[in-house]
Coordinates of C-alpha atoms and ligand atoms in Angstrom, one line a residue:
X1 CA -48.5 -39.8 -61.7
X2 CA -49.1 -38.8 -58.1
X3 CA -45.9 -36.7 -58.3
X4 CA -47.2 -34.8 -61.3
X5 CA -50.6 -34.1 -59.6
X6 CA -48.9 -33.2 -56.3
X7 CA -50.6 -35.8 -54.1
X8 CA -49.5 -34.0 -50.9
X9 CA -51.6 -31.0 -51.9
X10 CA -48.7 -28.6 -51.8
X11 CA -46.1 -29.0 -54.6
X12 CA -42.8 -27.7 -53.1
X13 CA -40.6 -28.4 -56.1
X14 CA -40.0 -25.6 -58.4
X15 CA -38.1 -26.0 -61.7
X16 CA -35.5 -23.4 -62.9
X17 CA -37.0 -20.7 -65.2
X18 CA -35.0 -22.3 -68.1
X19 CA -36.8 -25.6 -67.5
X20 CA -40.1 -23.9 -67.1
X21 CA -39.9 -21.8 -70.3
X22 CA -41.8 -22.9 -73.5
X23 CA -41.0 -21.4 -76.9
X24 CA -43.6 -18.8 -77.9
X25 CA -44.7 -17.8 -74.4
X26 CA -44.8 -14.1 -73.8
X27 CA -45.1 -11.9 -70.7
X28 CA -46.3 -8.9 -72.7
X29 CA -48.4 -8.0 -75.8
X30 CA -47.8 -5.3 -78.3
X31 CA -50.1 -3.9 -81.0
X32 CA -49.6 -5.4 -84.4
X33 CA -46.8 -3.9 -86.4
X34 CA -47.9 -1.1 -88.8
X35 CA -44.5 -0.3 -90.3
X36 CA -42.1 -2.2 -92.6
X37 CA -39.6 -4.5 -91.0
X38 CA -36.2 -2.8 -90.9
X39 CA -33.4 -5.2 -89.9
X40 CA -30.9 -4.0 -87.3
X41 CA -27.4 -3.2 -88.4
X42 CA -24.9 -6.0 -87.7
X43 CA -23.4 -4.1 -84.7
X44 CA -26.9 -3.8 -83.1
X45 CA -28.0 -7.4 -83.6
X46 CA -28.9 -9.1 -80.3
X47 CA -26.5 -11.8 -79.4
X48 CA -27.4 -12.1 -75.7
X49 CA -28.1 -15.3 -73.8
X50 CA -30.9 -17.5 -74.9
X51 CA -33.5 -16.4 -72.3
X52 CA -36.5 -18.7 -71.6
X53 CA -39.9 -17.7 -73.0
X54 CA -42.3 -17.2 -70.1
X55 CA -45.7 -15.8 -69.4
X56 CA -46.3 -13.1 -66.7
X57 CA -48.0 -15.6 -64.5
X58 CA -45.1 -18.1 -64.9
X59 CA -42.7 -15.5 -63.6
X60 CA -44.9 -14.2 -60.8
X61 CA -45.6 -17.7 -59.5
X62 CA -42.0 -18.8 -59.7
X63 CA -40.7 -15.9 -57.6
X64 CA -43.6 -15.9 -55.2
X65 CA -43.1 -19.6 -54.6
X66 CA -39.4 -19.2 -54.1
X67 CA -40.0 -16.4 -51.6
X68 CA -42.2 -18.8 -49.4
X69 CA -39.3 -21.1 -49.0
X70 CA -37.4 -18.6 -46.9
X71 CA -38.0 -17.5 -43.3
X72 CA -37.5 -13.9 -42.6
X73 CA -38.4 -11.3 -40.1
X74 CA -41.6 -10.6 -42.1
X75 CA -42.6 -14.2 -41.8
X76 CA -42.6 -14.7 -38.1
X77 CA -40.8 -14.5 -34.8
X78 CA -37.1 -14.3 -35.4
X79 CA -35.1 -14.8 -32.3
X80 CA -31.9 -14.2 -34.2
X81 CA -32.9 -10.6 -33.5
X82 CA -31.2 -7.6 -34.8
X83 CA -28.0 -9.5 -35.7
X84 CA -29.3 -9.8 -39.3
X85 CA -31.8 -7.0 -39.0
X86 CA -34.7 -6.2 -36.8
X87 CA -38.2 -5.6 -38.2
X88 CA -38.1 -2.7 -40.7
X89 CA -41.3 -0.6 -40.7
X90 CA -42.4 -0.5 -44.3
X91 CA -42.7 3.4 -44.3
X92 CA -38.9 3.5 -44.4
X93 CA -38.7 1.6 -47.7
X94 CA -41.4 3.8 -49.0
X95 CA -39.5 7.0 -48.2
X96 CA -36.3 5.6 -49.8
X97 CA -38.3 4.7 -52.9
X98 CA -39.4 8.4 -53.4
X99 CA -38.3 9.2 -57.0
X100 CA -36.3 12.3 -55.8
X101 CA -34.2 9.9 -53.7
X102 CA -34.2 6.7 -55.7
X103 CA -33.4 8.4 -59.0
X104 CA -30.7 10.7 -57.7
X105 CA -27.4 10.1 -59.3
X106 CA -24.2 10.5 -57.2
X107 CA -22.7 12.7 -59.9
X108 CA -25.6 15.1 -59.8
X109 CA -24.3 18.7 -59.2
X110 CA -24.5 19.6 -55.5
X111 CA -27.0 22.4 -56.1
X112 CA -29.4 19.8 -57.6
X113 CA -29.0 17.4 -54.7
X114 CA -29.8 19.7 -51.8
X115 CA -32.6 17.5 -50.5
X116 CA -30.5 14.4 -50.2
X117 CA -27.5 16.2 -48.9
X118 CA -29.7 18.0 -46.3
X119 CA -31.0 14.6 -45.2
X120 CA -27.4 13.3 -44.8
X121 CA -26.4 16.4 -42.9
X122 CA -29.4 16.1 -40.5
X123 CA -28.8 12.4 -40.1
X124 CA -25.2 13.0 -39.0
X125 CA -26.5 15.5 -36.4
X126 CA -29.2 13.2 -35.2
X127 CA -26.7 10.4 -34.7
X128 CA -24.3 12.7 -32.9
X129 CA -27.2 13.8 -30.6
X130 CA -28.4 10.3 -30.0
X131 CA -24.9 9.1 -29.1
X132 CA -23.5 12.2 -27.4
X133 CA -20.6 12.3 -29.7
X134 CA -19.3 15.4 -31.6
X135 CA -19.1 14.4 -35.3
X136 CA -20.2 11.6 -37.6
X137 CA -19.2 10.0 -40.9
X138 CA -22.0 8.1 -42.7
X139 CA -19.6 6.5 -45.2
X140 CA -18.7 3.0 -43.8
X141 CA -20.8 0.3 -45.5
X142 CA -21.2 -2.0 -42.5
X143 CA -20.4 -2.4 -38.9
X144 CA -17.1 -4.1 -39.7
X145 CA -16.1 -1.3 -42.0
X146 CA -17.0 1.2 -39.3
X147 CA -14.6 -0.7 -37.1
X148 CA -11.9 -0.5 -39.7
X149 CA -12.6 3.2 -40.0
X150 CA -12.3 3.6 -36.2
X151 CA -9.0 1.8 -36.2
X152 CA -7.7 4.0 -39.0
X153 CA -8.8 7.1 -37.0
X154 CA -7.0 5.8 -34.0
X155 CA -3.9 5.1 -36.0
X156 CA -4.0 8.6 -37.6
X157 CA -4.4 10.2 -34.2
X158 CA -1.3 8.4 -32.7
X159 CA 0.7 9.1 -35.9
X160 CA -0.2 12.8 -35.7
X161 CA 1.5 12.8 -32.2
X162 CA 4.5 10.9 -33.5
X163 CA 3.5 7.6 -31.8
X164 CA 3.4 4.1 -33.4
X165 CA 1.9 1.7 -30.8
X166 CA 1.4 -1.8 -32.2
X167 CA -1.3 -3.4 -30.1
X168 CA -5.1 -3.2 -29.6
X169 CA -6.8 -4.8 -26.6
X170 CA -10.0 -6.7 -27.5
X171 CA -12.2 -8.4 -24.9
X172 CA -12.8 -12.2 -25.3
X173 CA -16.5 -11.5 -25.7
X174 CA -15.9 -9.3 -28.8
X175 CA -17.6 -9.9 -32.2
X176 CA -15.0 -11.6 -34.5
X177 CA -14.9 -8.5 -36.7
X178 CA -13.2 -6.5 -33.9
X179 CA -9.9 -8.3 -33.9
X180 CA -10.1 -8.7 -37.6
X181 CA -10.5 -4.9 -38.1
X182 CA -7.6 -4.2 -35.8
X183 CA -5.4 -6.7 -37.7
X184 CA -6.5 -5.3 -41.0
X185 CA -5.2 -1.9 -39.8
X186 CA -1.8 -3.4 -38.9
X187 CA -2.5 -3.7 -35.2
X188 CA -1.9 -6.9 -33.1
X189 CA -5.2 -7.7 -31.3
X190 CA -4.5 -8.8 -27.7
X191 CA -7.4 -10.7 -26.0
X192 CA -8.5 -9.6 -22.5
X193 CA -10.5 -12.1 -20.5
X194 CA -13.9 -11.0 -19.1
X195 CA -14.6 -11.8 -15.4
X196 CA -17.0 -14.3 -13.8
X197 CA -19.8 -11.8 -14.3
X198 CA -19.2 -11.8 -18.1
X199 CA -17.9 -8.3 -18.2
X200 CA -14.4 -6.6 -18.3
X201 CA -12.7 -5.5 -15.1
X202 CA -10.5 -2.5 -14.7
X203 CA -7.8 -4.8 -13.2
X204 CA -7.6 -7.1 -16.3
X205 CA -7.3 -4.1 -18.6
X206 CA -4.7 -2.6 -16.4
X207 CA -2.6 -5.8 -16.6
X208 CA -2.8 -5.8 -20.4
X209 CA -2.3 -2.1 -21.0
X210 CA 1.2 -0.8 -21.8
X211 CA 2.9 2.0 -23.7
X212 CA 2.8 -0.1 -26.9
X213 CA -1.0 -0.3 -26.8
X214 CA -2.9 2.0 -29.1
X215 CA -6.2 1.4 -27.3
X216 CA -9.0 -0.9 -26.4
X217 CA -12.1 -2.0 -28.4
X218 CA -15.1 -2.5 -26.2
X219 CA -18.7 -3.5 -27.0
X220 CA -21.4 -2.2 -24.7
X221 CA -23.8 -3.9 -24.0
X222 CA -21.4 -6.7 -24.8
X223 CA -22.2 -9.8 -26.9
X224 CA -23.4 -11.7 -23.8
X225 CA -26.1 -9.0 -23.6
X226 CA -24.5 -7.6 -20.4
X227 CA -23.8 -4.0 -19.6
X228 CA -20.1 -3.2 -19.2
X229 CA -20.5 -1.7 -15.7
X230 CA -16.8 -0.8 -15.3
X231 CA -16.7 1.1 -18.6
X232 CA -15.9 4.5 -17.1
X233 CA -13.0 3.2 -15.0
X234 CA -11.7 1.3 -18.0
X235 CA -11.9 4.3 -20.2
X236 CA -10.1 6.5 -17.7
X237 CA -7.3 3.9 -17.3
X238 CA -6.7 3.5 -21.0
X239 CA -6.7 7.3 -21.5
X240 CA -4.2 7.7 -18.6
X241 CA -1.8 5.3 -20.4
X242 CA -2.0 7.2 -23.7
X243 CA -4.5 4.9 -25.4
X244 CA -7.9 5.6 -27.0
X245 CA -11.1 3.6 -26.6
X246 CA -13.1 2.3 -29.5
X247 CA -16.8 1.6 -28.8
X248 CA -18.4 -1.2 -30.8
X249 CA -21.9 0.4 -30.7
X250 CA -23.6 -2.5 -32.6
X251 CA -25.8 -3.1 -29.6
X252 CA -26.9 0.5 -29.2
X253 CA -30.5 -0.7 -29.7
X254 CA -30.5 -1.6 -26.0
X255 CA -29.6 1.8 -24.7
X256 CA -31.1 4.5 -27.0
X257 CA -32.0 7.6 -25.0
X258 CA -30.6 5.8 -21.9
X259 CA -26.9 5.9 -22.2
X260 CA -25.0 9.0 -23.3
X261 CA -21.9 7.4 -24.9
X262 CA -20.1 10.8 -25.1
X263 CA -20.2 11.0 -21.2
X264 CA -18.5 7.6 -20.9
X265 CA -15.4 9.1 -22.5
X266 CA -15.3 6.7 -25.6
X267 CA -13.3 8.4 -28.3
X268 CA -14.9 6.7 -31.3
X269 CA -18.0 4.5 -31.8
X270 CA -19.6 2.8 -34.7
X271 CA -23.3 2.2 -35.1
X272 CA -24.9 -0.7 -37.0
X273 CA -27.9 0.9 -38.7
X274 CA -29.4 -2.5 -39.3
X275 CA -29.3 -3.4 -35.6
X276 CA -30.4 -0.1 -34.1
X277 CA -32.2 2.0 -36.8
X278 CA -34.1 -0.7 -38.7
X279 CA -32.4 -0.9 -42.1
X280 CA -31.9 -4.0 -44.2
X281 CA -28.6 -5.8 -43.9
X282 CA -29.1 -9.5 -44.6
X283 CA -26.4 -11.3 -46.6
X284 CA -23.7 -8.8 -45.7
X285 CA -25.2 -5.6 -47.0
X286 CA -25.4 -3.2 -48.6
X287 CA -25.6 -1.7 -45.1
X288 CA -24.2 1.2 -43.2
X289 CA -22.0 1.5 -40.1
X290 CA -21.6 5.2 -39.4
X291 CA -18.8 6.3 -37.2
X292 CA -19.2 8.9 -34.4
X293 CA -16.2 10.6 -32.9
X294 CA -15.2 13.1 -30.2
X295 CA -13.7 16.4 -31.3
X296 CA -10.1 15.3 -31.2
X297 CA -10.7 12.7 -33.9
X298 CA -12.8 14.8 -36.2
X299 CA -9.9 16.1 -38.4
X300 CA -9.2 12.5 -39.4
X301 CA -12.8 11.5 -40.5
X302 CA -13.2 10.2 -44.1
X303 CA -13.9 12.7 -46.9
X304 CA -16.0 14.0 -48.4
X305 CA -17.6 15.6 -45.3
X306 CA -21.1 17.0 -45.5
X307 CA -21.1 20.6 -44.3
X308 CA -23.5 23.5 -44.2
X309 CA -22.3 26.8 -45.8
X310 CA -24.5 29.8 -46.2
X311 CA -27.7 27.8 -45.7
X312 CA -26.6 25.3 -48.5
X313 CA -25.3 21.8 -47.8
X314 CA -22.0 21.1 -49.5
X315 CA -19.5 18.2 -49.8
X316 CA -16.0 19.1 -48.9
X317 CA -12.7 17.2 -49.4
X318 CA -10.7 19.9 -47.7
X319 CA -9.6 18.0 -44.7
X320 CA -5.8 17.5 -45.0
X321 CA -5.5 15.1 -42.0
X322 CA -8.4 12.9 -43.3
X323 CA -7.9 9.1 -43.6
X324 CA -9.4 9.4 -47.1
X325 CA -12.3 7.7 -48.7
X326 CA -13.9 4.5 -47.3
X327 CA -16.6 4.0 -49.9
X328 CA -17.4 5.1 -53.4
X329 CA -19.3 8.5 -53.3
X330 CA -20.9 8.9 -49.9
X331 CA -21.8 5.4 -48.7
X332 CA -25.0 3.4 -49.1
X333 CA -27.4 6.3 -49.3
X334 CA -30.6 4.3 -49.7
X335 CA -29.9 2.7 -46.3
X336 CA -29.2 6.2 -44.8
X337 CA -32.6 7.4 -46.0
X338 CA -34.3 4.5 -44.2
X339 CA -32.5 5.1 -40.9
X340 CA -33.4 8.8 -41.1
X341 CA -37.0 7.9 -41.8
X342 CA -37.0 5.5 -38.8
X343 CA -35.5 8.1 -36.4
X344 CA -37.9 10.9 -37.5
X345 CA -41.0 8.7 -37.5
X346 CA -40.1 7.3 -34.0
X347 CA -39.0 10.5 -32.3
X348 CA -36.8 10.6 -29.2
X349 CA -39.4 9.2 -26.8
X350 CA -40.2 6.2 -28.9
X351 CA -36.5 5.4 -29.6
X352 CA -36.0 5.2 -25.9
X353 CA -39.2 3.1 -25.6
X354 CA -37.9 0.7 -28.3
X355 CA -34.8 0.1 -26.2
X356 CA -36.8 -0.4 -23.0
X357 CA -39.0 -2.9 -24.8
X358 CA -36.1 -4.8 -26.3
X359 CA -34.6 -5.1 -22.8
X360 CA -37.9 -6.1 -21.2
X361 CA -38.6 -8.8 -23.8
X362 CA -35.1 -10.3 -23.4
X363 CA -35.4 -10.4 -19.6
X364 CA -38.9 -11.9 -19.9
X365 CA -37.5 -14.8 -22.0
X366 CA -34.5 -15.2 -19.7
X367 CA -36.7 -15.5 -16.6
X368 CA -39.3 -17.8 -18.2
X369 CA -36.6 -20.2 -19.6
X370 CA -33.9 -20.2 -17.0
X371 CA -35.2 -23.3 -15.3
X372 CA -35.4 -25.1 -18.7
X373 CA -32.0 -24.2 -20.2
X374 CA -28.7 -23.5 -18.4
X375 CA -28.2 -19.7 -17.9
X376 CA -24.4 -19.1 -17.5
X377 CA -24.8 -15.5 -16.2
X378 CA -27.9 -15.3 -14.0
X379 CA -28.2 -11.5 -13.8
X380 CA -30.4 -8.9 -15.5
X381 CA -29.6 -8.8 -19.2
X382 CA -29.9 -6.1 -21.8
X383 CA -31.4 -6.8 -25.3
X384 CA -30.4 -10.4 -25.5
X385 CA -29.9 -13.4 -23.2
X386 CA -27.5 -16.3 -23.6
X387 CA -28.4 -19.9 -22.6
X388 CA -26.4 -23.1 -23.2
X389 CA -27.2 -26.8 -23.9
X390 CA -25.7 -28.0 -20.6
X391 CA -29.0 -29.3 -19.2
X392 CA -29.6 -31.3 -22.4
X393 CA -26.0 -32.8 -22.4
X394 CA -27.1 -36.0 -20.6
X395 CA -29.5 -36.8 -23.5
X396 CA -26.7 -36.1 -26.0
X397 CA -28.8 -33.2 -27.4
X398 CA -26.8 -30.2 -28.5
X399 CA -27.4 -26.6 -29.3
X400 CA -27.5 -27.3 -33.0
X401 CA -30.3 -29.9 -32.5
X402 CA -32.3 -27.5 -30.4
X403 CA -31.9 -24.7 -33.1
X404 CA -32.9 -27.1 -35.9
X405 CA -35.9 -28.4 -34.0
X406 CA -37.1 -24.9 -33.6
X407 CA -37.6 -24.7 -37.3
X408 CA -40.1 -27.5 -37.1
X409 CA -42.1 -25.3 -34.7
X410 CA -42.1 -22.5 -37.2
X411 CA -39.4 -20.3 -35.7
X412 CA -36.2 -19.1 -37.2
X413 CA -33.3 -20.4 -35.1
X414 CA -31.5 -18.0 -32.8
X415 CA -27.8 -17.2 -32.9
X416 CA -25.9 -20.3 -31.8
X417 CA -22.3 -21.1 -30.7
X418 CA -21.7 -17.3 -30.2
X419 CA -20.3 -15.7 -28.2
X420 CA -17.4 -18.2 -28.2
X421 CA -16.7 -17.7 -24.5
X422 CA -19.9 -19.6 -23.7
X423 CA -19.8 -23.3 -24.6
X424 CA -22.8 -24.3 -26.7
X425 CA -24.3 -20.8 -26.6
X426 CA -27.9 -20.2 -27.5
X427 CA -28.3 -16.5 -27.8
X428 CA -31.9 -15.1 -28.0
X429 CA -32.6 -11.6 -29.0
X430 CA -36.4 -11.0 -29.3
X431 CA -36.2 -7.3 -30.2
X432 CA -38.8 -4.7 -29.3
X433 CA -41.4 -5.6 -31.9
X434 CA -42.5 -9.0 -30.6
X435 CA -45.8 -9.1 -28.7
X436 CA -46.2 -11.1 -25.4
X437 CA -48.3 -13.6 -27.3
X438 CA -45.5 -14.3 -29.8
X439 CA -42.8 -14.4 -27.0
X440 CA -45.0 -17.0 -25.2
X441 CA -45.3 -19.1 -28.3
X442 CA -41.5 -19.1 -28.6
X443 CA -41.1 -20.0 -24.9
X444 CA -43.6 -22.8 -25.2
X445 CA -41.9 -24.2 -28.3
X446 CA -38.5 -24.1 -26.5
X447 CA -40.0 -25.8 -23.4
X448 CA -41.6 -28.5 -25.6
X449 CA -38.2 -29.1 -27.3
X450 CA -36.5 -29.5 -23.9
X451 CA -39.1 -32.1 -23.0
X452 CA -38.5 -33.9 -26.4
X453 CA -34.8 -33.9 -25.6
X454 CA -35.6 -36.1 -22.6
X455 CA -38.3 -38.3 -24.1
X456 CA -37.2 -38.6 -27.8
X457 CA -33.7 -37.2 -28.4
X458 CA -33.6 -38.8 -31.9
X459 CA -36.4 -36.5 -33.0
X460 CA -34.0 -33.6 -32.3
X461 CA -31.0 -35.2 -33.9
X462 CA -33.0 -35.6 -37.1
X463 CA -34.6 -32.1 -37.1
X464 CA -35.7 -30.3 -39.0
X465 CA -38.3 -32.8 -40.3
X466 CA -40.9 -30.4 -41.6
X467 CA -38.9 -28.1 -43.7
X468 CA -38.3 -28.3 -47.5
X469 CA -34.7 -29.3 -46.8
X470 CA -33.7 -31.8 -44.1
X471 CA -30.6 -31.2 -42.1
X472 CA -27.6 -30.3 -44.3
X473 CA -24.1 -31.5 -44.1
X474 CA -23.0 -28.0 -43.2
X475 CA -19.3 -28.5 -44.2
X476 CA -20.3 -29.9 -47.6
X477 CA -22.9 -27.1 -48.0
X478 CA -20.2 -24.5 -47.3
X479 CA -17.5 -26.1 -49.5
X480 CA -19.6 -27.3 -52.4
X481 CA -22.8 -25.1 -52.4
X482 CA -25.5 -26.2 -54.8
X483 CA -27.2 -23.0 -55.7
X484 CA -29.5 -24.2 -58.4
X485 CA -32.2 -26.3 -56.9
Ligands
PLP1 C1 -21.3 -6.6 -31.7 C2 -21.1 -6.6 -33.2 N1 -20.0 -6.0 -33.7 C3 -19.8 -5.9 -35.0 C4 -20.7 -6.5 -35.9 C5 -20.4 -6.4 -37.4 O1 -21.3 -5.7 -38.1 P1 -21.5 -5.9 -39.7 O2 -22.2 -7.3 -39.8 O3 -22.5 -4.8 -40.1 O4 -20.2 -5.8 -40.4 C6 -21.9 -7.1 -35.5 C7 -22.9 -7.7 -36.4 O5 -24.0 -7.4 -36.4 C8 -22.1 -7.2 -34.1 O6 -23.1 -7.8 -33.6

């Protein structure tokens, strides 16, 4: 009986809609019929699935309750940072929902899509201006697809010069998608070790670079949250040996208005709109990973290109050297509208300020926690800082335990065990939107967890203890996911 009445005060179990439905319930009411019944023809008779009968309130409560079981960036402090997505101002969703945008069909004649095409044209130019590059394609659907596009562009460039190099250099700090994208394009990714400061040195690249190398992929700031200080020397070296340099610009949210990528000599760069320009991305998309290039790669960009002709915006396929299409139609346009809205509502000065605040917040956390958790690279960081579980090793408490316990304190766990070059990595990216109060709450929670690791390590081994689900067998959860309850 106490189960039925919910003796804890909060009933956290929710049946499936099929279990909840009762014959005869309705979520709508229609006026009484005032015409004769006219049976549908055989071909029109409804033979769909047997949907449950539910009232409006049944449905609203069901989905509202399910939504409270999740922790997202709208729920509270989210130290996973922009990796999934940073906080998205709601005005951007509102703009994307304007009927002129949301109801536009991709097959609409171009003369009837001038508003949307103009937005895409302007967004390309805004991204070119922000990065200091010459031309942009908005087509790739995610960062990883942007990387693949970049690899295809580099391949097309070498091919146009009669070259067929087979390797791409990739730093050991790179996101896993970097070597995967290179391999997908037929290149052999060759790892290059970063130095004791956590960045690439000109010397290590020089050692790996040879005539069979198509180029280098470099992430700046890198995934340790560190600025690649030798970037210019590295780019010059790769160019001198006939290679091109791909910039993984996923972390541009640390350097907006501060670093002119074009001046560093990078040939191609992708942006992750979810990380830098506040668009949704969770669960792998749909997202957008625009690619920005210097002049010499422009002829190879995907088609259709968005061009301006006689004050009209038009789509053109007339680029004979293009690598072709990367996405149906023009990419995930709803995401592009949000990014455009973010850039226009922020303006240049506030984009720069967002990067400055993201860097300030990460450095604040780093300084406040570096005596509690081991900090492998004790130097100024950019938008994220990386600790490890080394100080908790003696108590047999690991990174996973710390991350799970953070959920008991009401925080989303940070990125863990990445980047791979740091054993037991705990990567914290606060982003620019967190207030000092919220950062302090996170810092206090992590300090309390470090104390618990000493006094009651079992508490951490069992965490989370206050969530709807206790700790999962992660292998079983991945191999045999139970998606229904
Ligand atoms: C540094 C870096 N490169 C590449 C990617 C891949 O981007 P996406 O998840 O959009 O494919 C990410 C993910 O956010 C990233 O952090």
